[in-house]
Every structure is written in structure tokens, then in C-alpha cells.
Short mmCIF file of N, CA and C in Angstrom, two decimals:
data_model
loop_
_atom_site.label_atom_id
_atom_site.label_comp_id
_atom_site.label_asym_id
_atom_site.label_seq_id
_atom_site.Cartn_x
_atom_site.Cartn_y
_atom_site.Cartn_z
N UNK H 207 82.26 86.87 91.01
CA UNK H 207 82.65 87.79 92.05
C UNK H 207 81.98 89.12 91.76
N UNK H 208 81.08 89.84 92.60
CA UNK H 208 80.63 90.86 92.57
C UNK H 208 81.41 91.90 93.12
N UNK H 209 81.30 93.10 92.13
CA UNK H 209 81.86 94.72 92.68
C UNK H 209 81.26 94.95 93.73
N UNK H 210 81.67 95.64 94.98
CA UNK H 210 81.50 95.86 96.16
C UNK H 210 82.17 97.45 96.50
N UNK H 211 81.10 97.97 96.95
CA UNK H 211 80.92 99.15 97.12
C UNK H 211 81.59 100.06 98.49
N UNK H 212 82.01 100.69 99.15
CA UNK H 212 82.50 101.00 100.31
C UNK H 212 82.03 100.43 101.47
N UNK H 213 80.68 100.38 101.56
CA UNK H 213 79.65 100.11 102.11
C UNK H 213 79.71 98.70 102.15
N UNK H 214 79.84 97.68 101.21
CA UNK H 214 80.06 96.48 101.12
C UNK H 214 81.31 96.01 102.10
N UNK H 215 82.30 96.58 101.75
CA UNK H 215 83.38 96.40 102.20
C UNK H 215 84.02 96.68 103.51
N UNK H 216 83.19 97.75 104.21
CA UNK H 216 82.71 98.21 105.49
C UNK H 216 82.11 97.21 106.31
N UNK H 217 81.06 96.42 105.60
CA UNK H 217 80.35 95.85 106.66
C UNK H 217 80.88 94.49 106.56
N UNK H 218 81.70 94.37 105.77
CA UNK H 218 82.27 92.72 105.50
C UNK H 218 83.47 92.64 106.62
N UNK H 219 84.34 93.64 106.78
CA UNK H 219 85.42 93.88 108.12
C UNK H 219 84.15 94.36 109.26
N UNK H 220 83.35 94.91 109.53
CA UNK H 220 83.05 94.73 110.74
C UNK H 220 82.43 93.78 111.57
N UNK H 221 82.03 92.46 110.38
CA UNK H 221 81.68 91.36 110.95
C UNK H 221 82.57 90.18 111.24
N UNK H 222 83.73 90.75 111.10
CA UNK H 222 84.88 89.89 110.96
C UNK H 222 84.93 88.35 109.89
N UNK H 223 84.56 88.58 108.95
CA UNK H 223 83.97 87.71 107.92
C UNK H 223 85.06 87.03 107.77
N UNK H 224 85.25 85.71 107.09
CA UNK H 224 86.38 84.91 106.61
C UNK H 224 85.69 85.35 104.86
N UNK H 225 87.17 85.40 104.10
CA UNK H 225 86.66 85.84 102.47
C UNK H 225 87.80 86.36 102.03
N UNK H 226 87.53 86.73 100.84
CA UNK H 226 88.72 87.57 100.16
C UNK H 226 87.95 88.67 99.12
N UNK H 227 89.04 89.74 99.04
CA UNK H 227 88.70 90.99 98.83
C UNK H 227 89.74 91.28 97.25
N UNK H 228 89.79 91.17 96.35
CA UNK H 228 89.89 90.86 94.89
C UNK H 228 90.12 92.65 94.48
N UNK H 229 91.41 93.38 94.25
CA UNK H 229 91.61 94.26 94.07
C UNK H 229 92.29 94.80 92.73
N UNK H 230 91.69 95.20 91.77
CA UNK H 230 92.15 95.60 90.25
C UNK H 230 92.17 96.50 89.83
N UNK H 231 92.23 97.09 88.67
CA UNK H 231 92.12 97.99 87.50
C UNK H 231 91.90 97.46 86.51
N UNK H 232 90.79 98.54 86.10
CA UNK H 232 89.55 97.62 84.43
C UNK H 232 90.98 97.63 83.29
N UNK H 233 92.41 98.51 83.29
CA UNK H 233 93.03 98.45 81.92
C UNK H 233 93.99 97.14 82.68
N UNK H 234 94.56 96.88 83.29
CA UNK H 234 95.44 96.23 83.66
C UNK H 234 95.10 94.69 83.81
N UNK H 235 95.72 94.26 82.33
CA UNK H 235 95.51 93.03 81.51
C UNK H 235 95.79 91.63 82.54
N UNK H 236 96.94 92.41 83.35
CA UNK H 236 97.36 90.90 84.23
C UNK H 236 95.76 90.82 85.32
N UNK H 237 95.26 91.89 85.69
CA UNK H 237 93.98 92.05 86.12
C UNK H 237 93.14 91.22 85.62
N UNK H 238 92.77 91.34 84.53
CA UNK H 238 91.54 90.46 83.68
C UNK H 238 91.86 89.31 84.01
N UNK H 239 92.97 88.46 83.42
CA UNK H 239 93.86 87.36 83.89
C UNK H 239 93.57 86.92 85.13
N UNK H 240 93.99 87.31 86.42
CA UNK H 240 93.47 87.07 87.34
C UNK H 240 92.71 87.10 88.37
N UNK H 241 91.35 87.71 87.34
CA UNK H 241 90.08 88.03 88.10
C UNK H 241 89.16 86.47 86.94
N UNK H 242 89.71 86.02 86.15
CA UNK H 242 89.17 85.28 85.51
C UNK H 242 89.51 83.56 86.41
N UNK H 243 90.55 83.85 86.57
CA UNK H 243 91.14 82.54 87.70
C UNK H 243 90.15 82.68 88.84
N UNK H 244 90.20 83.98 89.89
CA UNK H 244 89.41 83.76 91.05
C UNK H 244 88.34 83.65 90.33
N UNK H 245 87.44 83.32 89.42
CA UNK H 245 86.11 83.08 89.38
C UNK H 245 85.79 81.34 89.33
N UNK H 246 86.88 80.83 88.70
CA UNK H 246 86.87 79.46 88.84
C UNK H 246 87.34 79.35 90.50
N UNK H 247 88.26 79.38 90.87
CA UNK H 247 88.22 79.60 92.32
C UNK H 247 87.13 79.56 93.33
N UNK H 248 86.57 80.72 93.18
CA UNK H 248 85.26 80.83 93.68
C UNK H 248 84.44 79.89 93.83
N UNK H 249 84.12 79.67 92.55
CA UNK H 249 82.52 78.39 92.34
C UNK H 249 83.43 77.21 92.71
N UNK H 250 84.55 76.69 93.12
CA UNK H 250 84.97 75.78 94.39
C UNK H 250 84.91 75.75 95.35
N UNK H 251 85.04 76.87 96.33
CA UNK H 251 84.74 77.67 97.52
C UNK H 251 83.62 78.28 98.13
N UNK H 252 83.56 78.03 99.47
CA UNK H 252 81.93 78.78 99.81
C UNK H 252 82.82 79.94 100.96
N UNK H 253 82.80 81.20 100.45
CA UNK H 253 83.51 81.72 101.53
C UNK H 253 82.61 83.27 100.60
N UNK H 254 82.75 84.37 101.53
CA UNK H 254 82.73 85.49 101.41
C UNK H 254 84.24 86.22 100.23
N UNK H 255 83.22 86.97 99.36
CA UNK H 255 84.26 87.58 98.41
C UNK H 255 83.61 88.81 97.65
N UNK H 256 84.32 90.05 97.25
CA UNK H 256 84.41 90.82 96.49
C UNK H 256 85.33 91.30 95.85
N UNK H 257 85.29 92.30 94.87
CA UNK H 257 86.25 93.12 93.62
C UNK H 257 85.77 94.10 94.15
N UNK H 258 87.07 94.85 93.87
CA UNK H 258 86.56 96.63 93.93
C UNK H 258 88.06 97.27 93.26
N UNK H 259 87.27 98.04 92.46
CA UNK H 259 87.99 98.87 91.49
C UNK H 259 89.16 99.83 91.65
N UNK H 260 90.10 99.84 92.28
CA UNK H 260 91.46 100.38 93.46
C UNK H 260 91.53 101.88 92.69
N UNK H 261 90.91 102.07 91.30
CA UNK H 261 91.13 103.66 90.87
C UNK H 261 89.99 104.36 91.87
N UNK H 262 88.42 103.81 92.75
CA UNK H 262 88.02 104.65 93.20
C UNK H 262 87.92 104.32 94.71
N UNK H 263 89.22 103.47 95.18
CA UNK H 263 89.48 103.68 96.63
C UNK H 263 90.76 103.11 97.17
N UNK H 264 91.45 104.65 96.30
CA UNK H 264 92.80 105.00 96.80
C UNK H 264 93.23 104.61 98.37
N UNK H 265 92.33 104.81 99.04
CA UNK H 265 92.74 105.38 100.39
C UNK H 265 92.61 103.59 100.94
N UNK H 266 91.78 102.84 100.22
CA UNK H 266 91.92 101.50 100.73
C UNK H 266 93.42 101.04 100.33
N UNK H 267 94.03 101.33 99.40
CA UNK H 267 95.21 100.88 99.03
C UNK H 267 96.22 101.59 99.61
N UNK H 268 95.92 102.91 100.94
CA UNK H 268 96.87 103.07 101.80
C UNK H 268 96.77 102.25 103.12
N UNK H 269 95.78 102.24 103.46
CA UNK H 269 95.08 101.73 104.69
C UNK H 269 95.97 99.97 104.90
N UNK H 270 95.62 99.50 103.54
CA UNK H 270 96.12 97.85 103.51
C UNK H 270 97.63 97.97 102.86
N UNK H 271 98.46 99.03 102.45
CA UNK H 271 99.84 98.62 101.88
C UNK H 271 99.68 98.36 100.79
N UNK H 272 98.70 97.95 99.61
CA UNK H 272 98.48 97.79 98.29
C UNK H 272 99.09 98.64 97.34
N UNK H 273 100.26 97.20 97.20
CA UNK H 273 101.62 97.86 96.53
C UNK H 273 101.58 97.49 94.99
N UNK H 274 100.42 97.38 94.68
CA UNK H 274 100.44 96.88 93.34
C UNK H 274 99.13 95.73 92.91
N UNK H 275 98.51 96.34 92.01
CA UNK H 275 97.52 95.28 91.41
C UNK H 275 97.42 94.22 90.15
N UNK H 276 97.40 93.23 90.15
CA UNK H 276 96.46 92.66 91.01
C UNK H 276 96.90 92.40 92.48
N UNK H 277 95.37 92.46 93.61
CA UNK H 277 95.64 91.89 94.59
C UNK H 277 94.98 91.55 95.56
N UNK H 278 94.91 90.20 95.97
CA UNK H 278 94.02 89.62 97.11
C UNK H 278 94.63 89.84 98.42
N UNK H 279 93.66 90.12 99.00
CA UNK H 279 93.24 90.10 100.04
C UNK H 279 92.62 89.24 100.79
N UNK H 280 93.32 88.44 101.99
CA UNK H 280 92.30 87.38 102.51
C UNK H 280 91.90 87.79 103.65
N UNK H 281 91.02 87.37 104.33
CA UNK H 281 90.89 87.68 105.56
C UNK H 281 90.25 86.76 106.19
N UNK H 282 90.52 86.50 107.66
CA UNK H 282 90.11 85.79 108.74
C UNK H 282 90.01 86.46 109.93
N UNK H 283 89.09 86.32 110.74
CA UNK H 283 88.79 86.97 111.93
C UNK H 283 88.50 88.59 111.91
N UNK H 284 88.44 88.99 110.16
CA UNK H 284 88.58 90.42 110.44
C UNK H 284 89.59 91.10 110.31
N UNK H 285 90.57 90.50 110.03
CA UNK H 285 92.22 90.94 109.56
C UNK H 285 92.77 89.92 108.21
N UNK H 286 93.77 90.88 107.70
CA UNK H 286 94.49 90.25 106.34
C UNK H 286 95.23 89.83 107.21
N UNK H 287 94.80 87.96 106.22
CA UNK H 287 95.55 87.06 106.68
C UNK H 287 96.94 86.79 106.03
N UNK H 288 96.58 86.81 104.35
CA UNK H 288 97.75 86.45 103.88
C UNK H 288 97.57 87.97 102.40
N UNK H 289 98.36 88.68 101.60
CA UNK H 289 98.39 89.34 100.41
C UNK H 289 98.55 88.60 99.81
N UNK H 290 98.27 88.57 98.31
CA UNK H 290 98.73 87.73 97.20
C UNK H 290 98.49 88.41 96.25
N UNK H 291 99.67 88.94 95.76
CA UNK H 291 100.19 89.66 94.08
C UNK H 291 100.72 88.68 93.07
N UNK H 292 100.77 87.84 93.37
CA UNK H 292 101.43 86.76 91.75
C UNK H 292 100.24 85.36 91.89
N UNK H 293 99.18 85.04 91.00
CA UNK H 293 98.43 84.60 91.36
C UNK H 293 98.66 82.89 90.41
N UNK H 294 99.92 83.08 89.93
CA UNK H 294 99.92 81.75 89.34
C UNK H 294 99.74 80.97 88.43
N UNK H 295 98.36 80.34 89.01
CA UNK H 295 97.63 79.23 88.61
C UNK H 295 96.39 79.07 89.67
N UNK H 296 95.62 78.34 88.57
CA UNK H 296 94.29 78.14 89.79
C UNK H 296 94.57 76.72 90.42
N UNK H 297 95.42 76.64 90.56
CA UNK H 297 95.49 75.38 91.31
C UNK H 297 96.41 75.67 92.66
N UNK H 298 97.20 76.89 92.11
CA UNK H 298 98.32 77.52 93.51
C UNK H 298 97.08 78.16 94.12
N UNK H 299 96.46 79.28 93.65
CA UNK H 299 95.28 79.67 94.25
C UNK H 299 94.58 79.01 95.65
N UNK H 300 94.33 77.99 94.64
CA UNK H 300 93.35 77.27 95.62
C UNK H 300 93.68 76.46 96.72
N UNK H 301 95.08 76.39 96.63
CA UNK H 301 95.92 75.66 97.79
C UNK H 301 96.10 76.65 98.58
N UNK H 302 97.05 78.21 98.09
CA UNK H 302 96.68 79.20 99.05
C UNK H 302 95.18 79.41 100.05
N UNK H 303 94.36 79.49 99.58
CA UNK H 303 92.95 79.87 100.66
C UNK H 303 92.71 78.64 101.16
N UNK H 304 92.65 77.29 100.88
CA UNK H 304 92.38 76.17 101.70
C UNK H 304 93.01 76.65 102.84
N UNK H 305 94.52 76.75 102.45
CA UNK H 305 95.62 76.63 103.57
C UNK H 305 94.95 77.61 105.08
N UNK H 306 94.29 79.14 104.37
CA UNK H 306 93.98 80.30 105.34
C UNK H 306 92.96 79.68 105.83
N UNK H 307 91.60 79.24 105.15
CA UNK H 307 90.36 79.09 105.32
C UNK H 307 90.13 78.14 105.88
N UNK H 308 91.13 76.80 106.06
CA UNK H 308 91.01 75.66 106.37
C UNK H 308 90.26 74.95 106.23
#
């Protein structure tokens, strides 16, 4: 999963992309944890995805309600489809986004 820049993340909602948007902090251990899961995740999945670092876009974590990190973000049509703050297992994971992504 690549860091994604404002600009990234800008043009990924204005194309109404299907994907998920992977939201952390570099100290916050449950972070590492489950940025290490979505990577196995990932290389199962062919969908649109980024990380971005929530200490340098505060204002995204008003905009979406981001009540706490870790946290995905899915999206379909261009809107969050589903949040997800407790990430499990990679096997709940991956039943979650089938379910959105179909």
C-alpha cells in the first residue's frame, strides 16, 4: 500500500473510484498491526488503495468523522461505504471488502 498525498486522494474521490483509504499514525503500534494485515489483503484484491499519515491531514479526519486510528475507509461510487476501526483478522478483513466490493 502506497502513501498518498492530498493530491492522490483528491483525485481518487473525484473519479468515484471503488478502494480503500488506510488511515494511521507512524507511533501507534495497533497501526503497524494493521497496516501489516491490509498488505496481505491487498495482494488478494485488485481494487484501488492508499495510506496517509492522519498527523498531516487533520482536516481529512474532520471531513470523514475519523474517530480514531487505525482506520479504513472504503469506498464505492465515490462515497464511504463502510468505516472499519477493529480490524481483526485477515480473514474478517477480507470478508468485509468482498462483501462492499462484491
Amino acid at each position: 500500500m502506497r502513501d498518498w498525498r492530498r493530491e492522490d486522494f483528491s483525485q481518487f474521490i473525484e473519479n468515484s473510484q471503488l478502494g480503500m483509504v488506510y488511515f494511521y499514525t507512524p507511533l501507534c503500534g495497533t497501526c503497524q498491526l494493521a497496516g501489516k494485515m491490509l498488505q496481505v489483503v491487498e495482494s488478494m484484491l485488485e481494487v484501488e488503495s492508499g495510506k496517509m499519515n492522519l498527523n498531516y491531514f487533520a482536516n481529512l479526519a474532520e471531513d470523514f468523522r475519523i474517530e480514531s486510528v487505525p482506520c479504513l475507509l472504503i469506498f464505492k461510487d465515490g462515497e464511504v461505504a463502510e468505516t472499519i476501526y477493529a480490524f481483526h483478522s485477515v480473514p474478517y478483513l477480507l470478508e468485509k471488502l468482498k462483501t462492499v466490493f462484491g
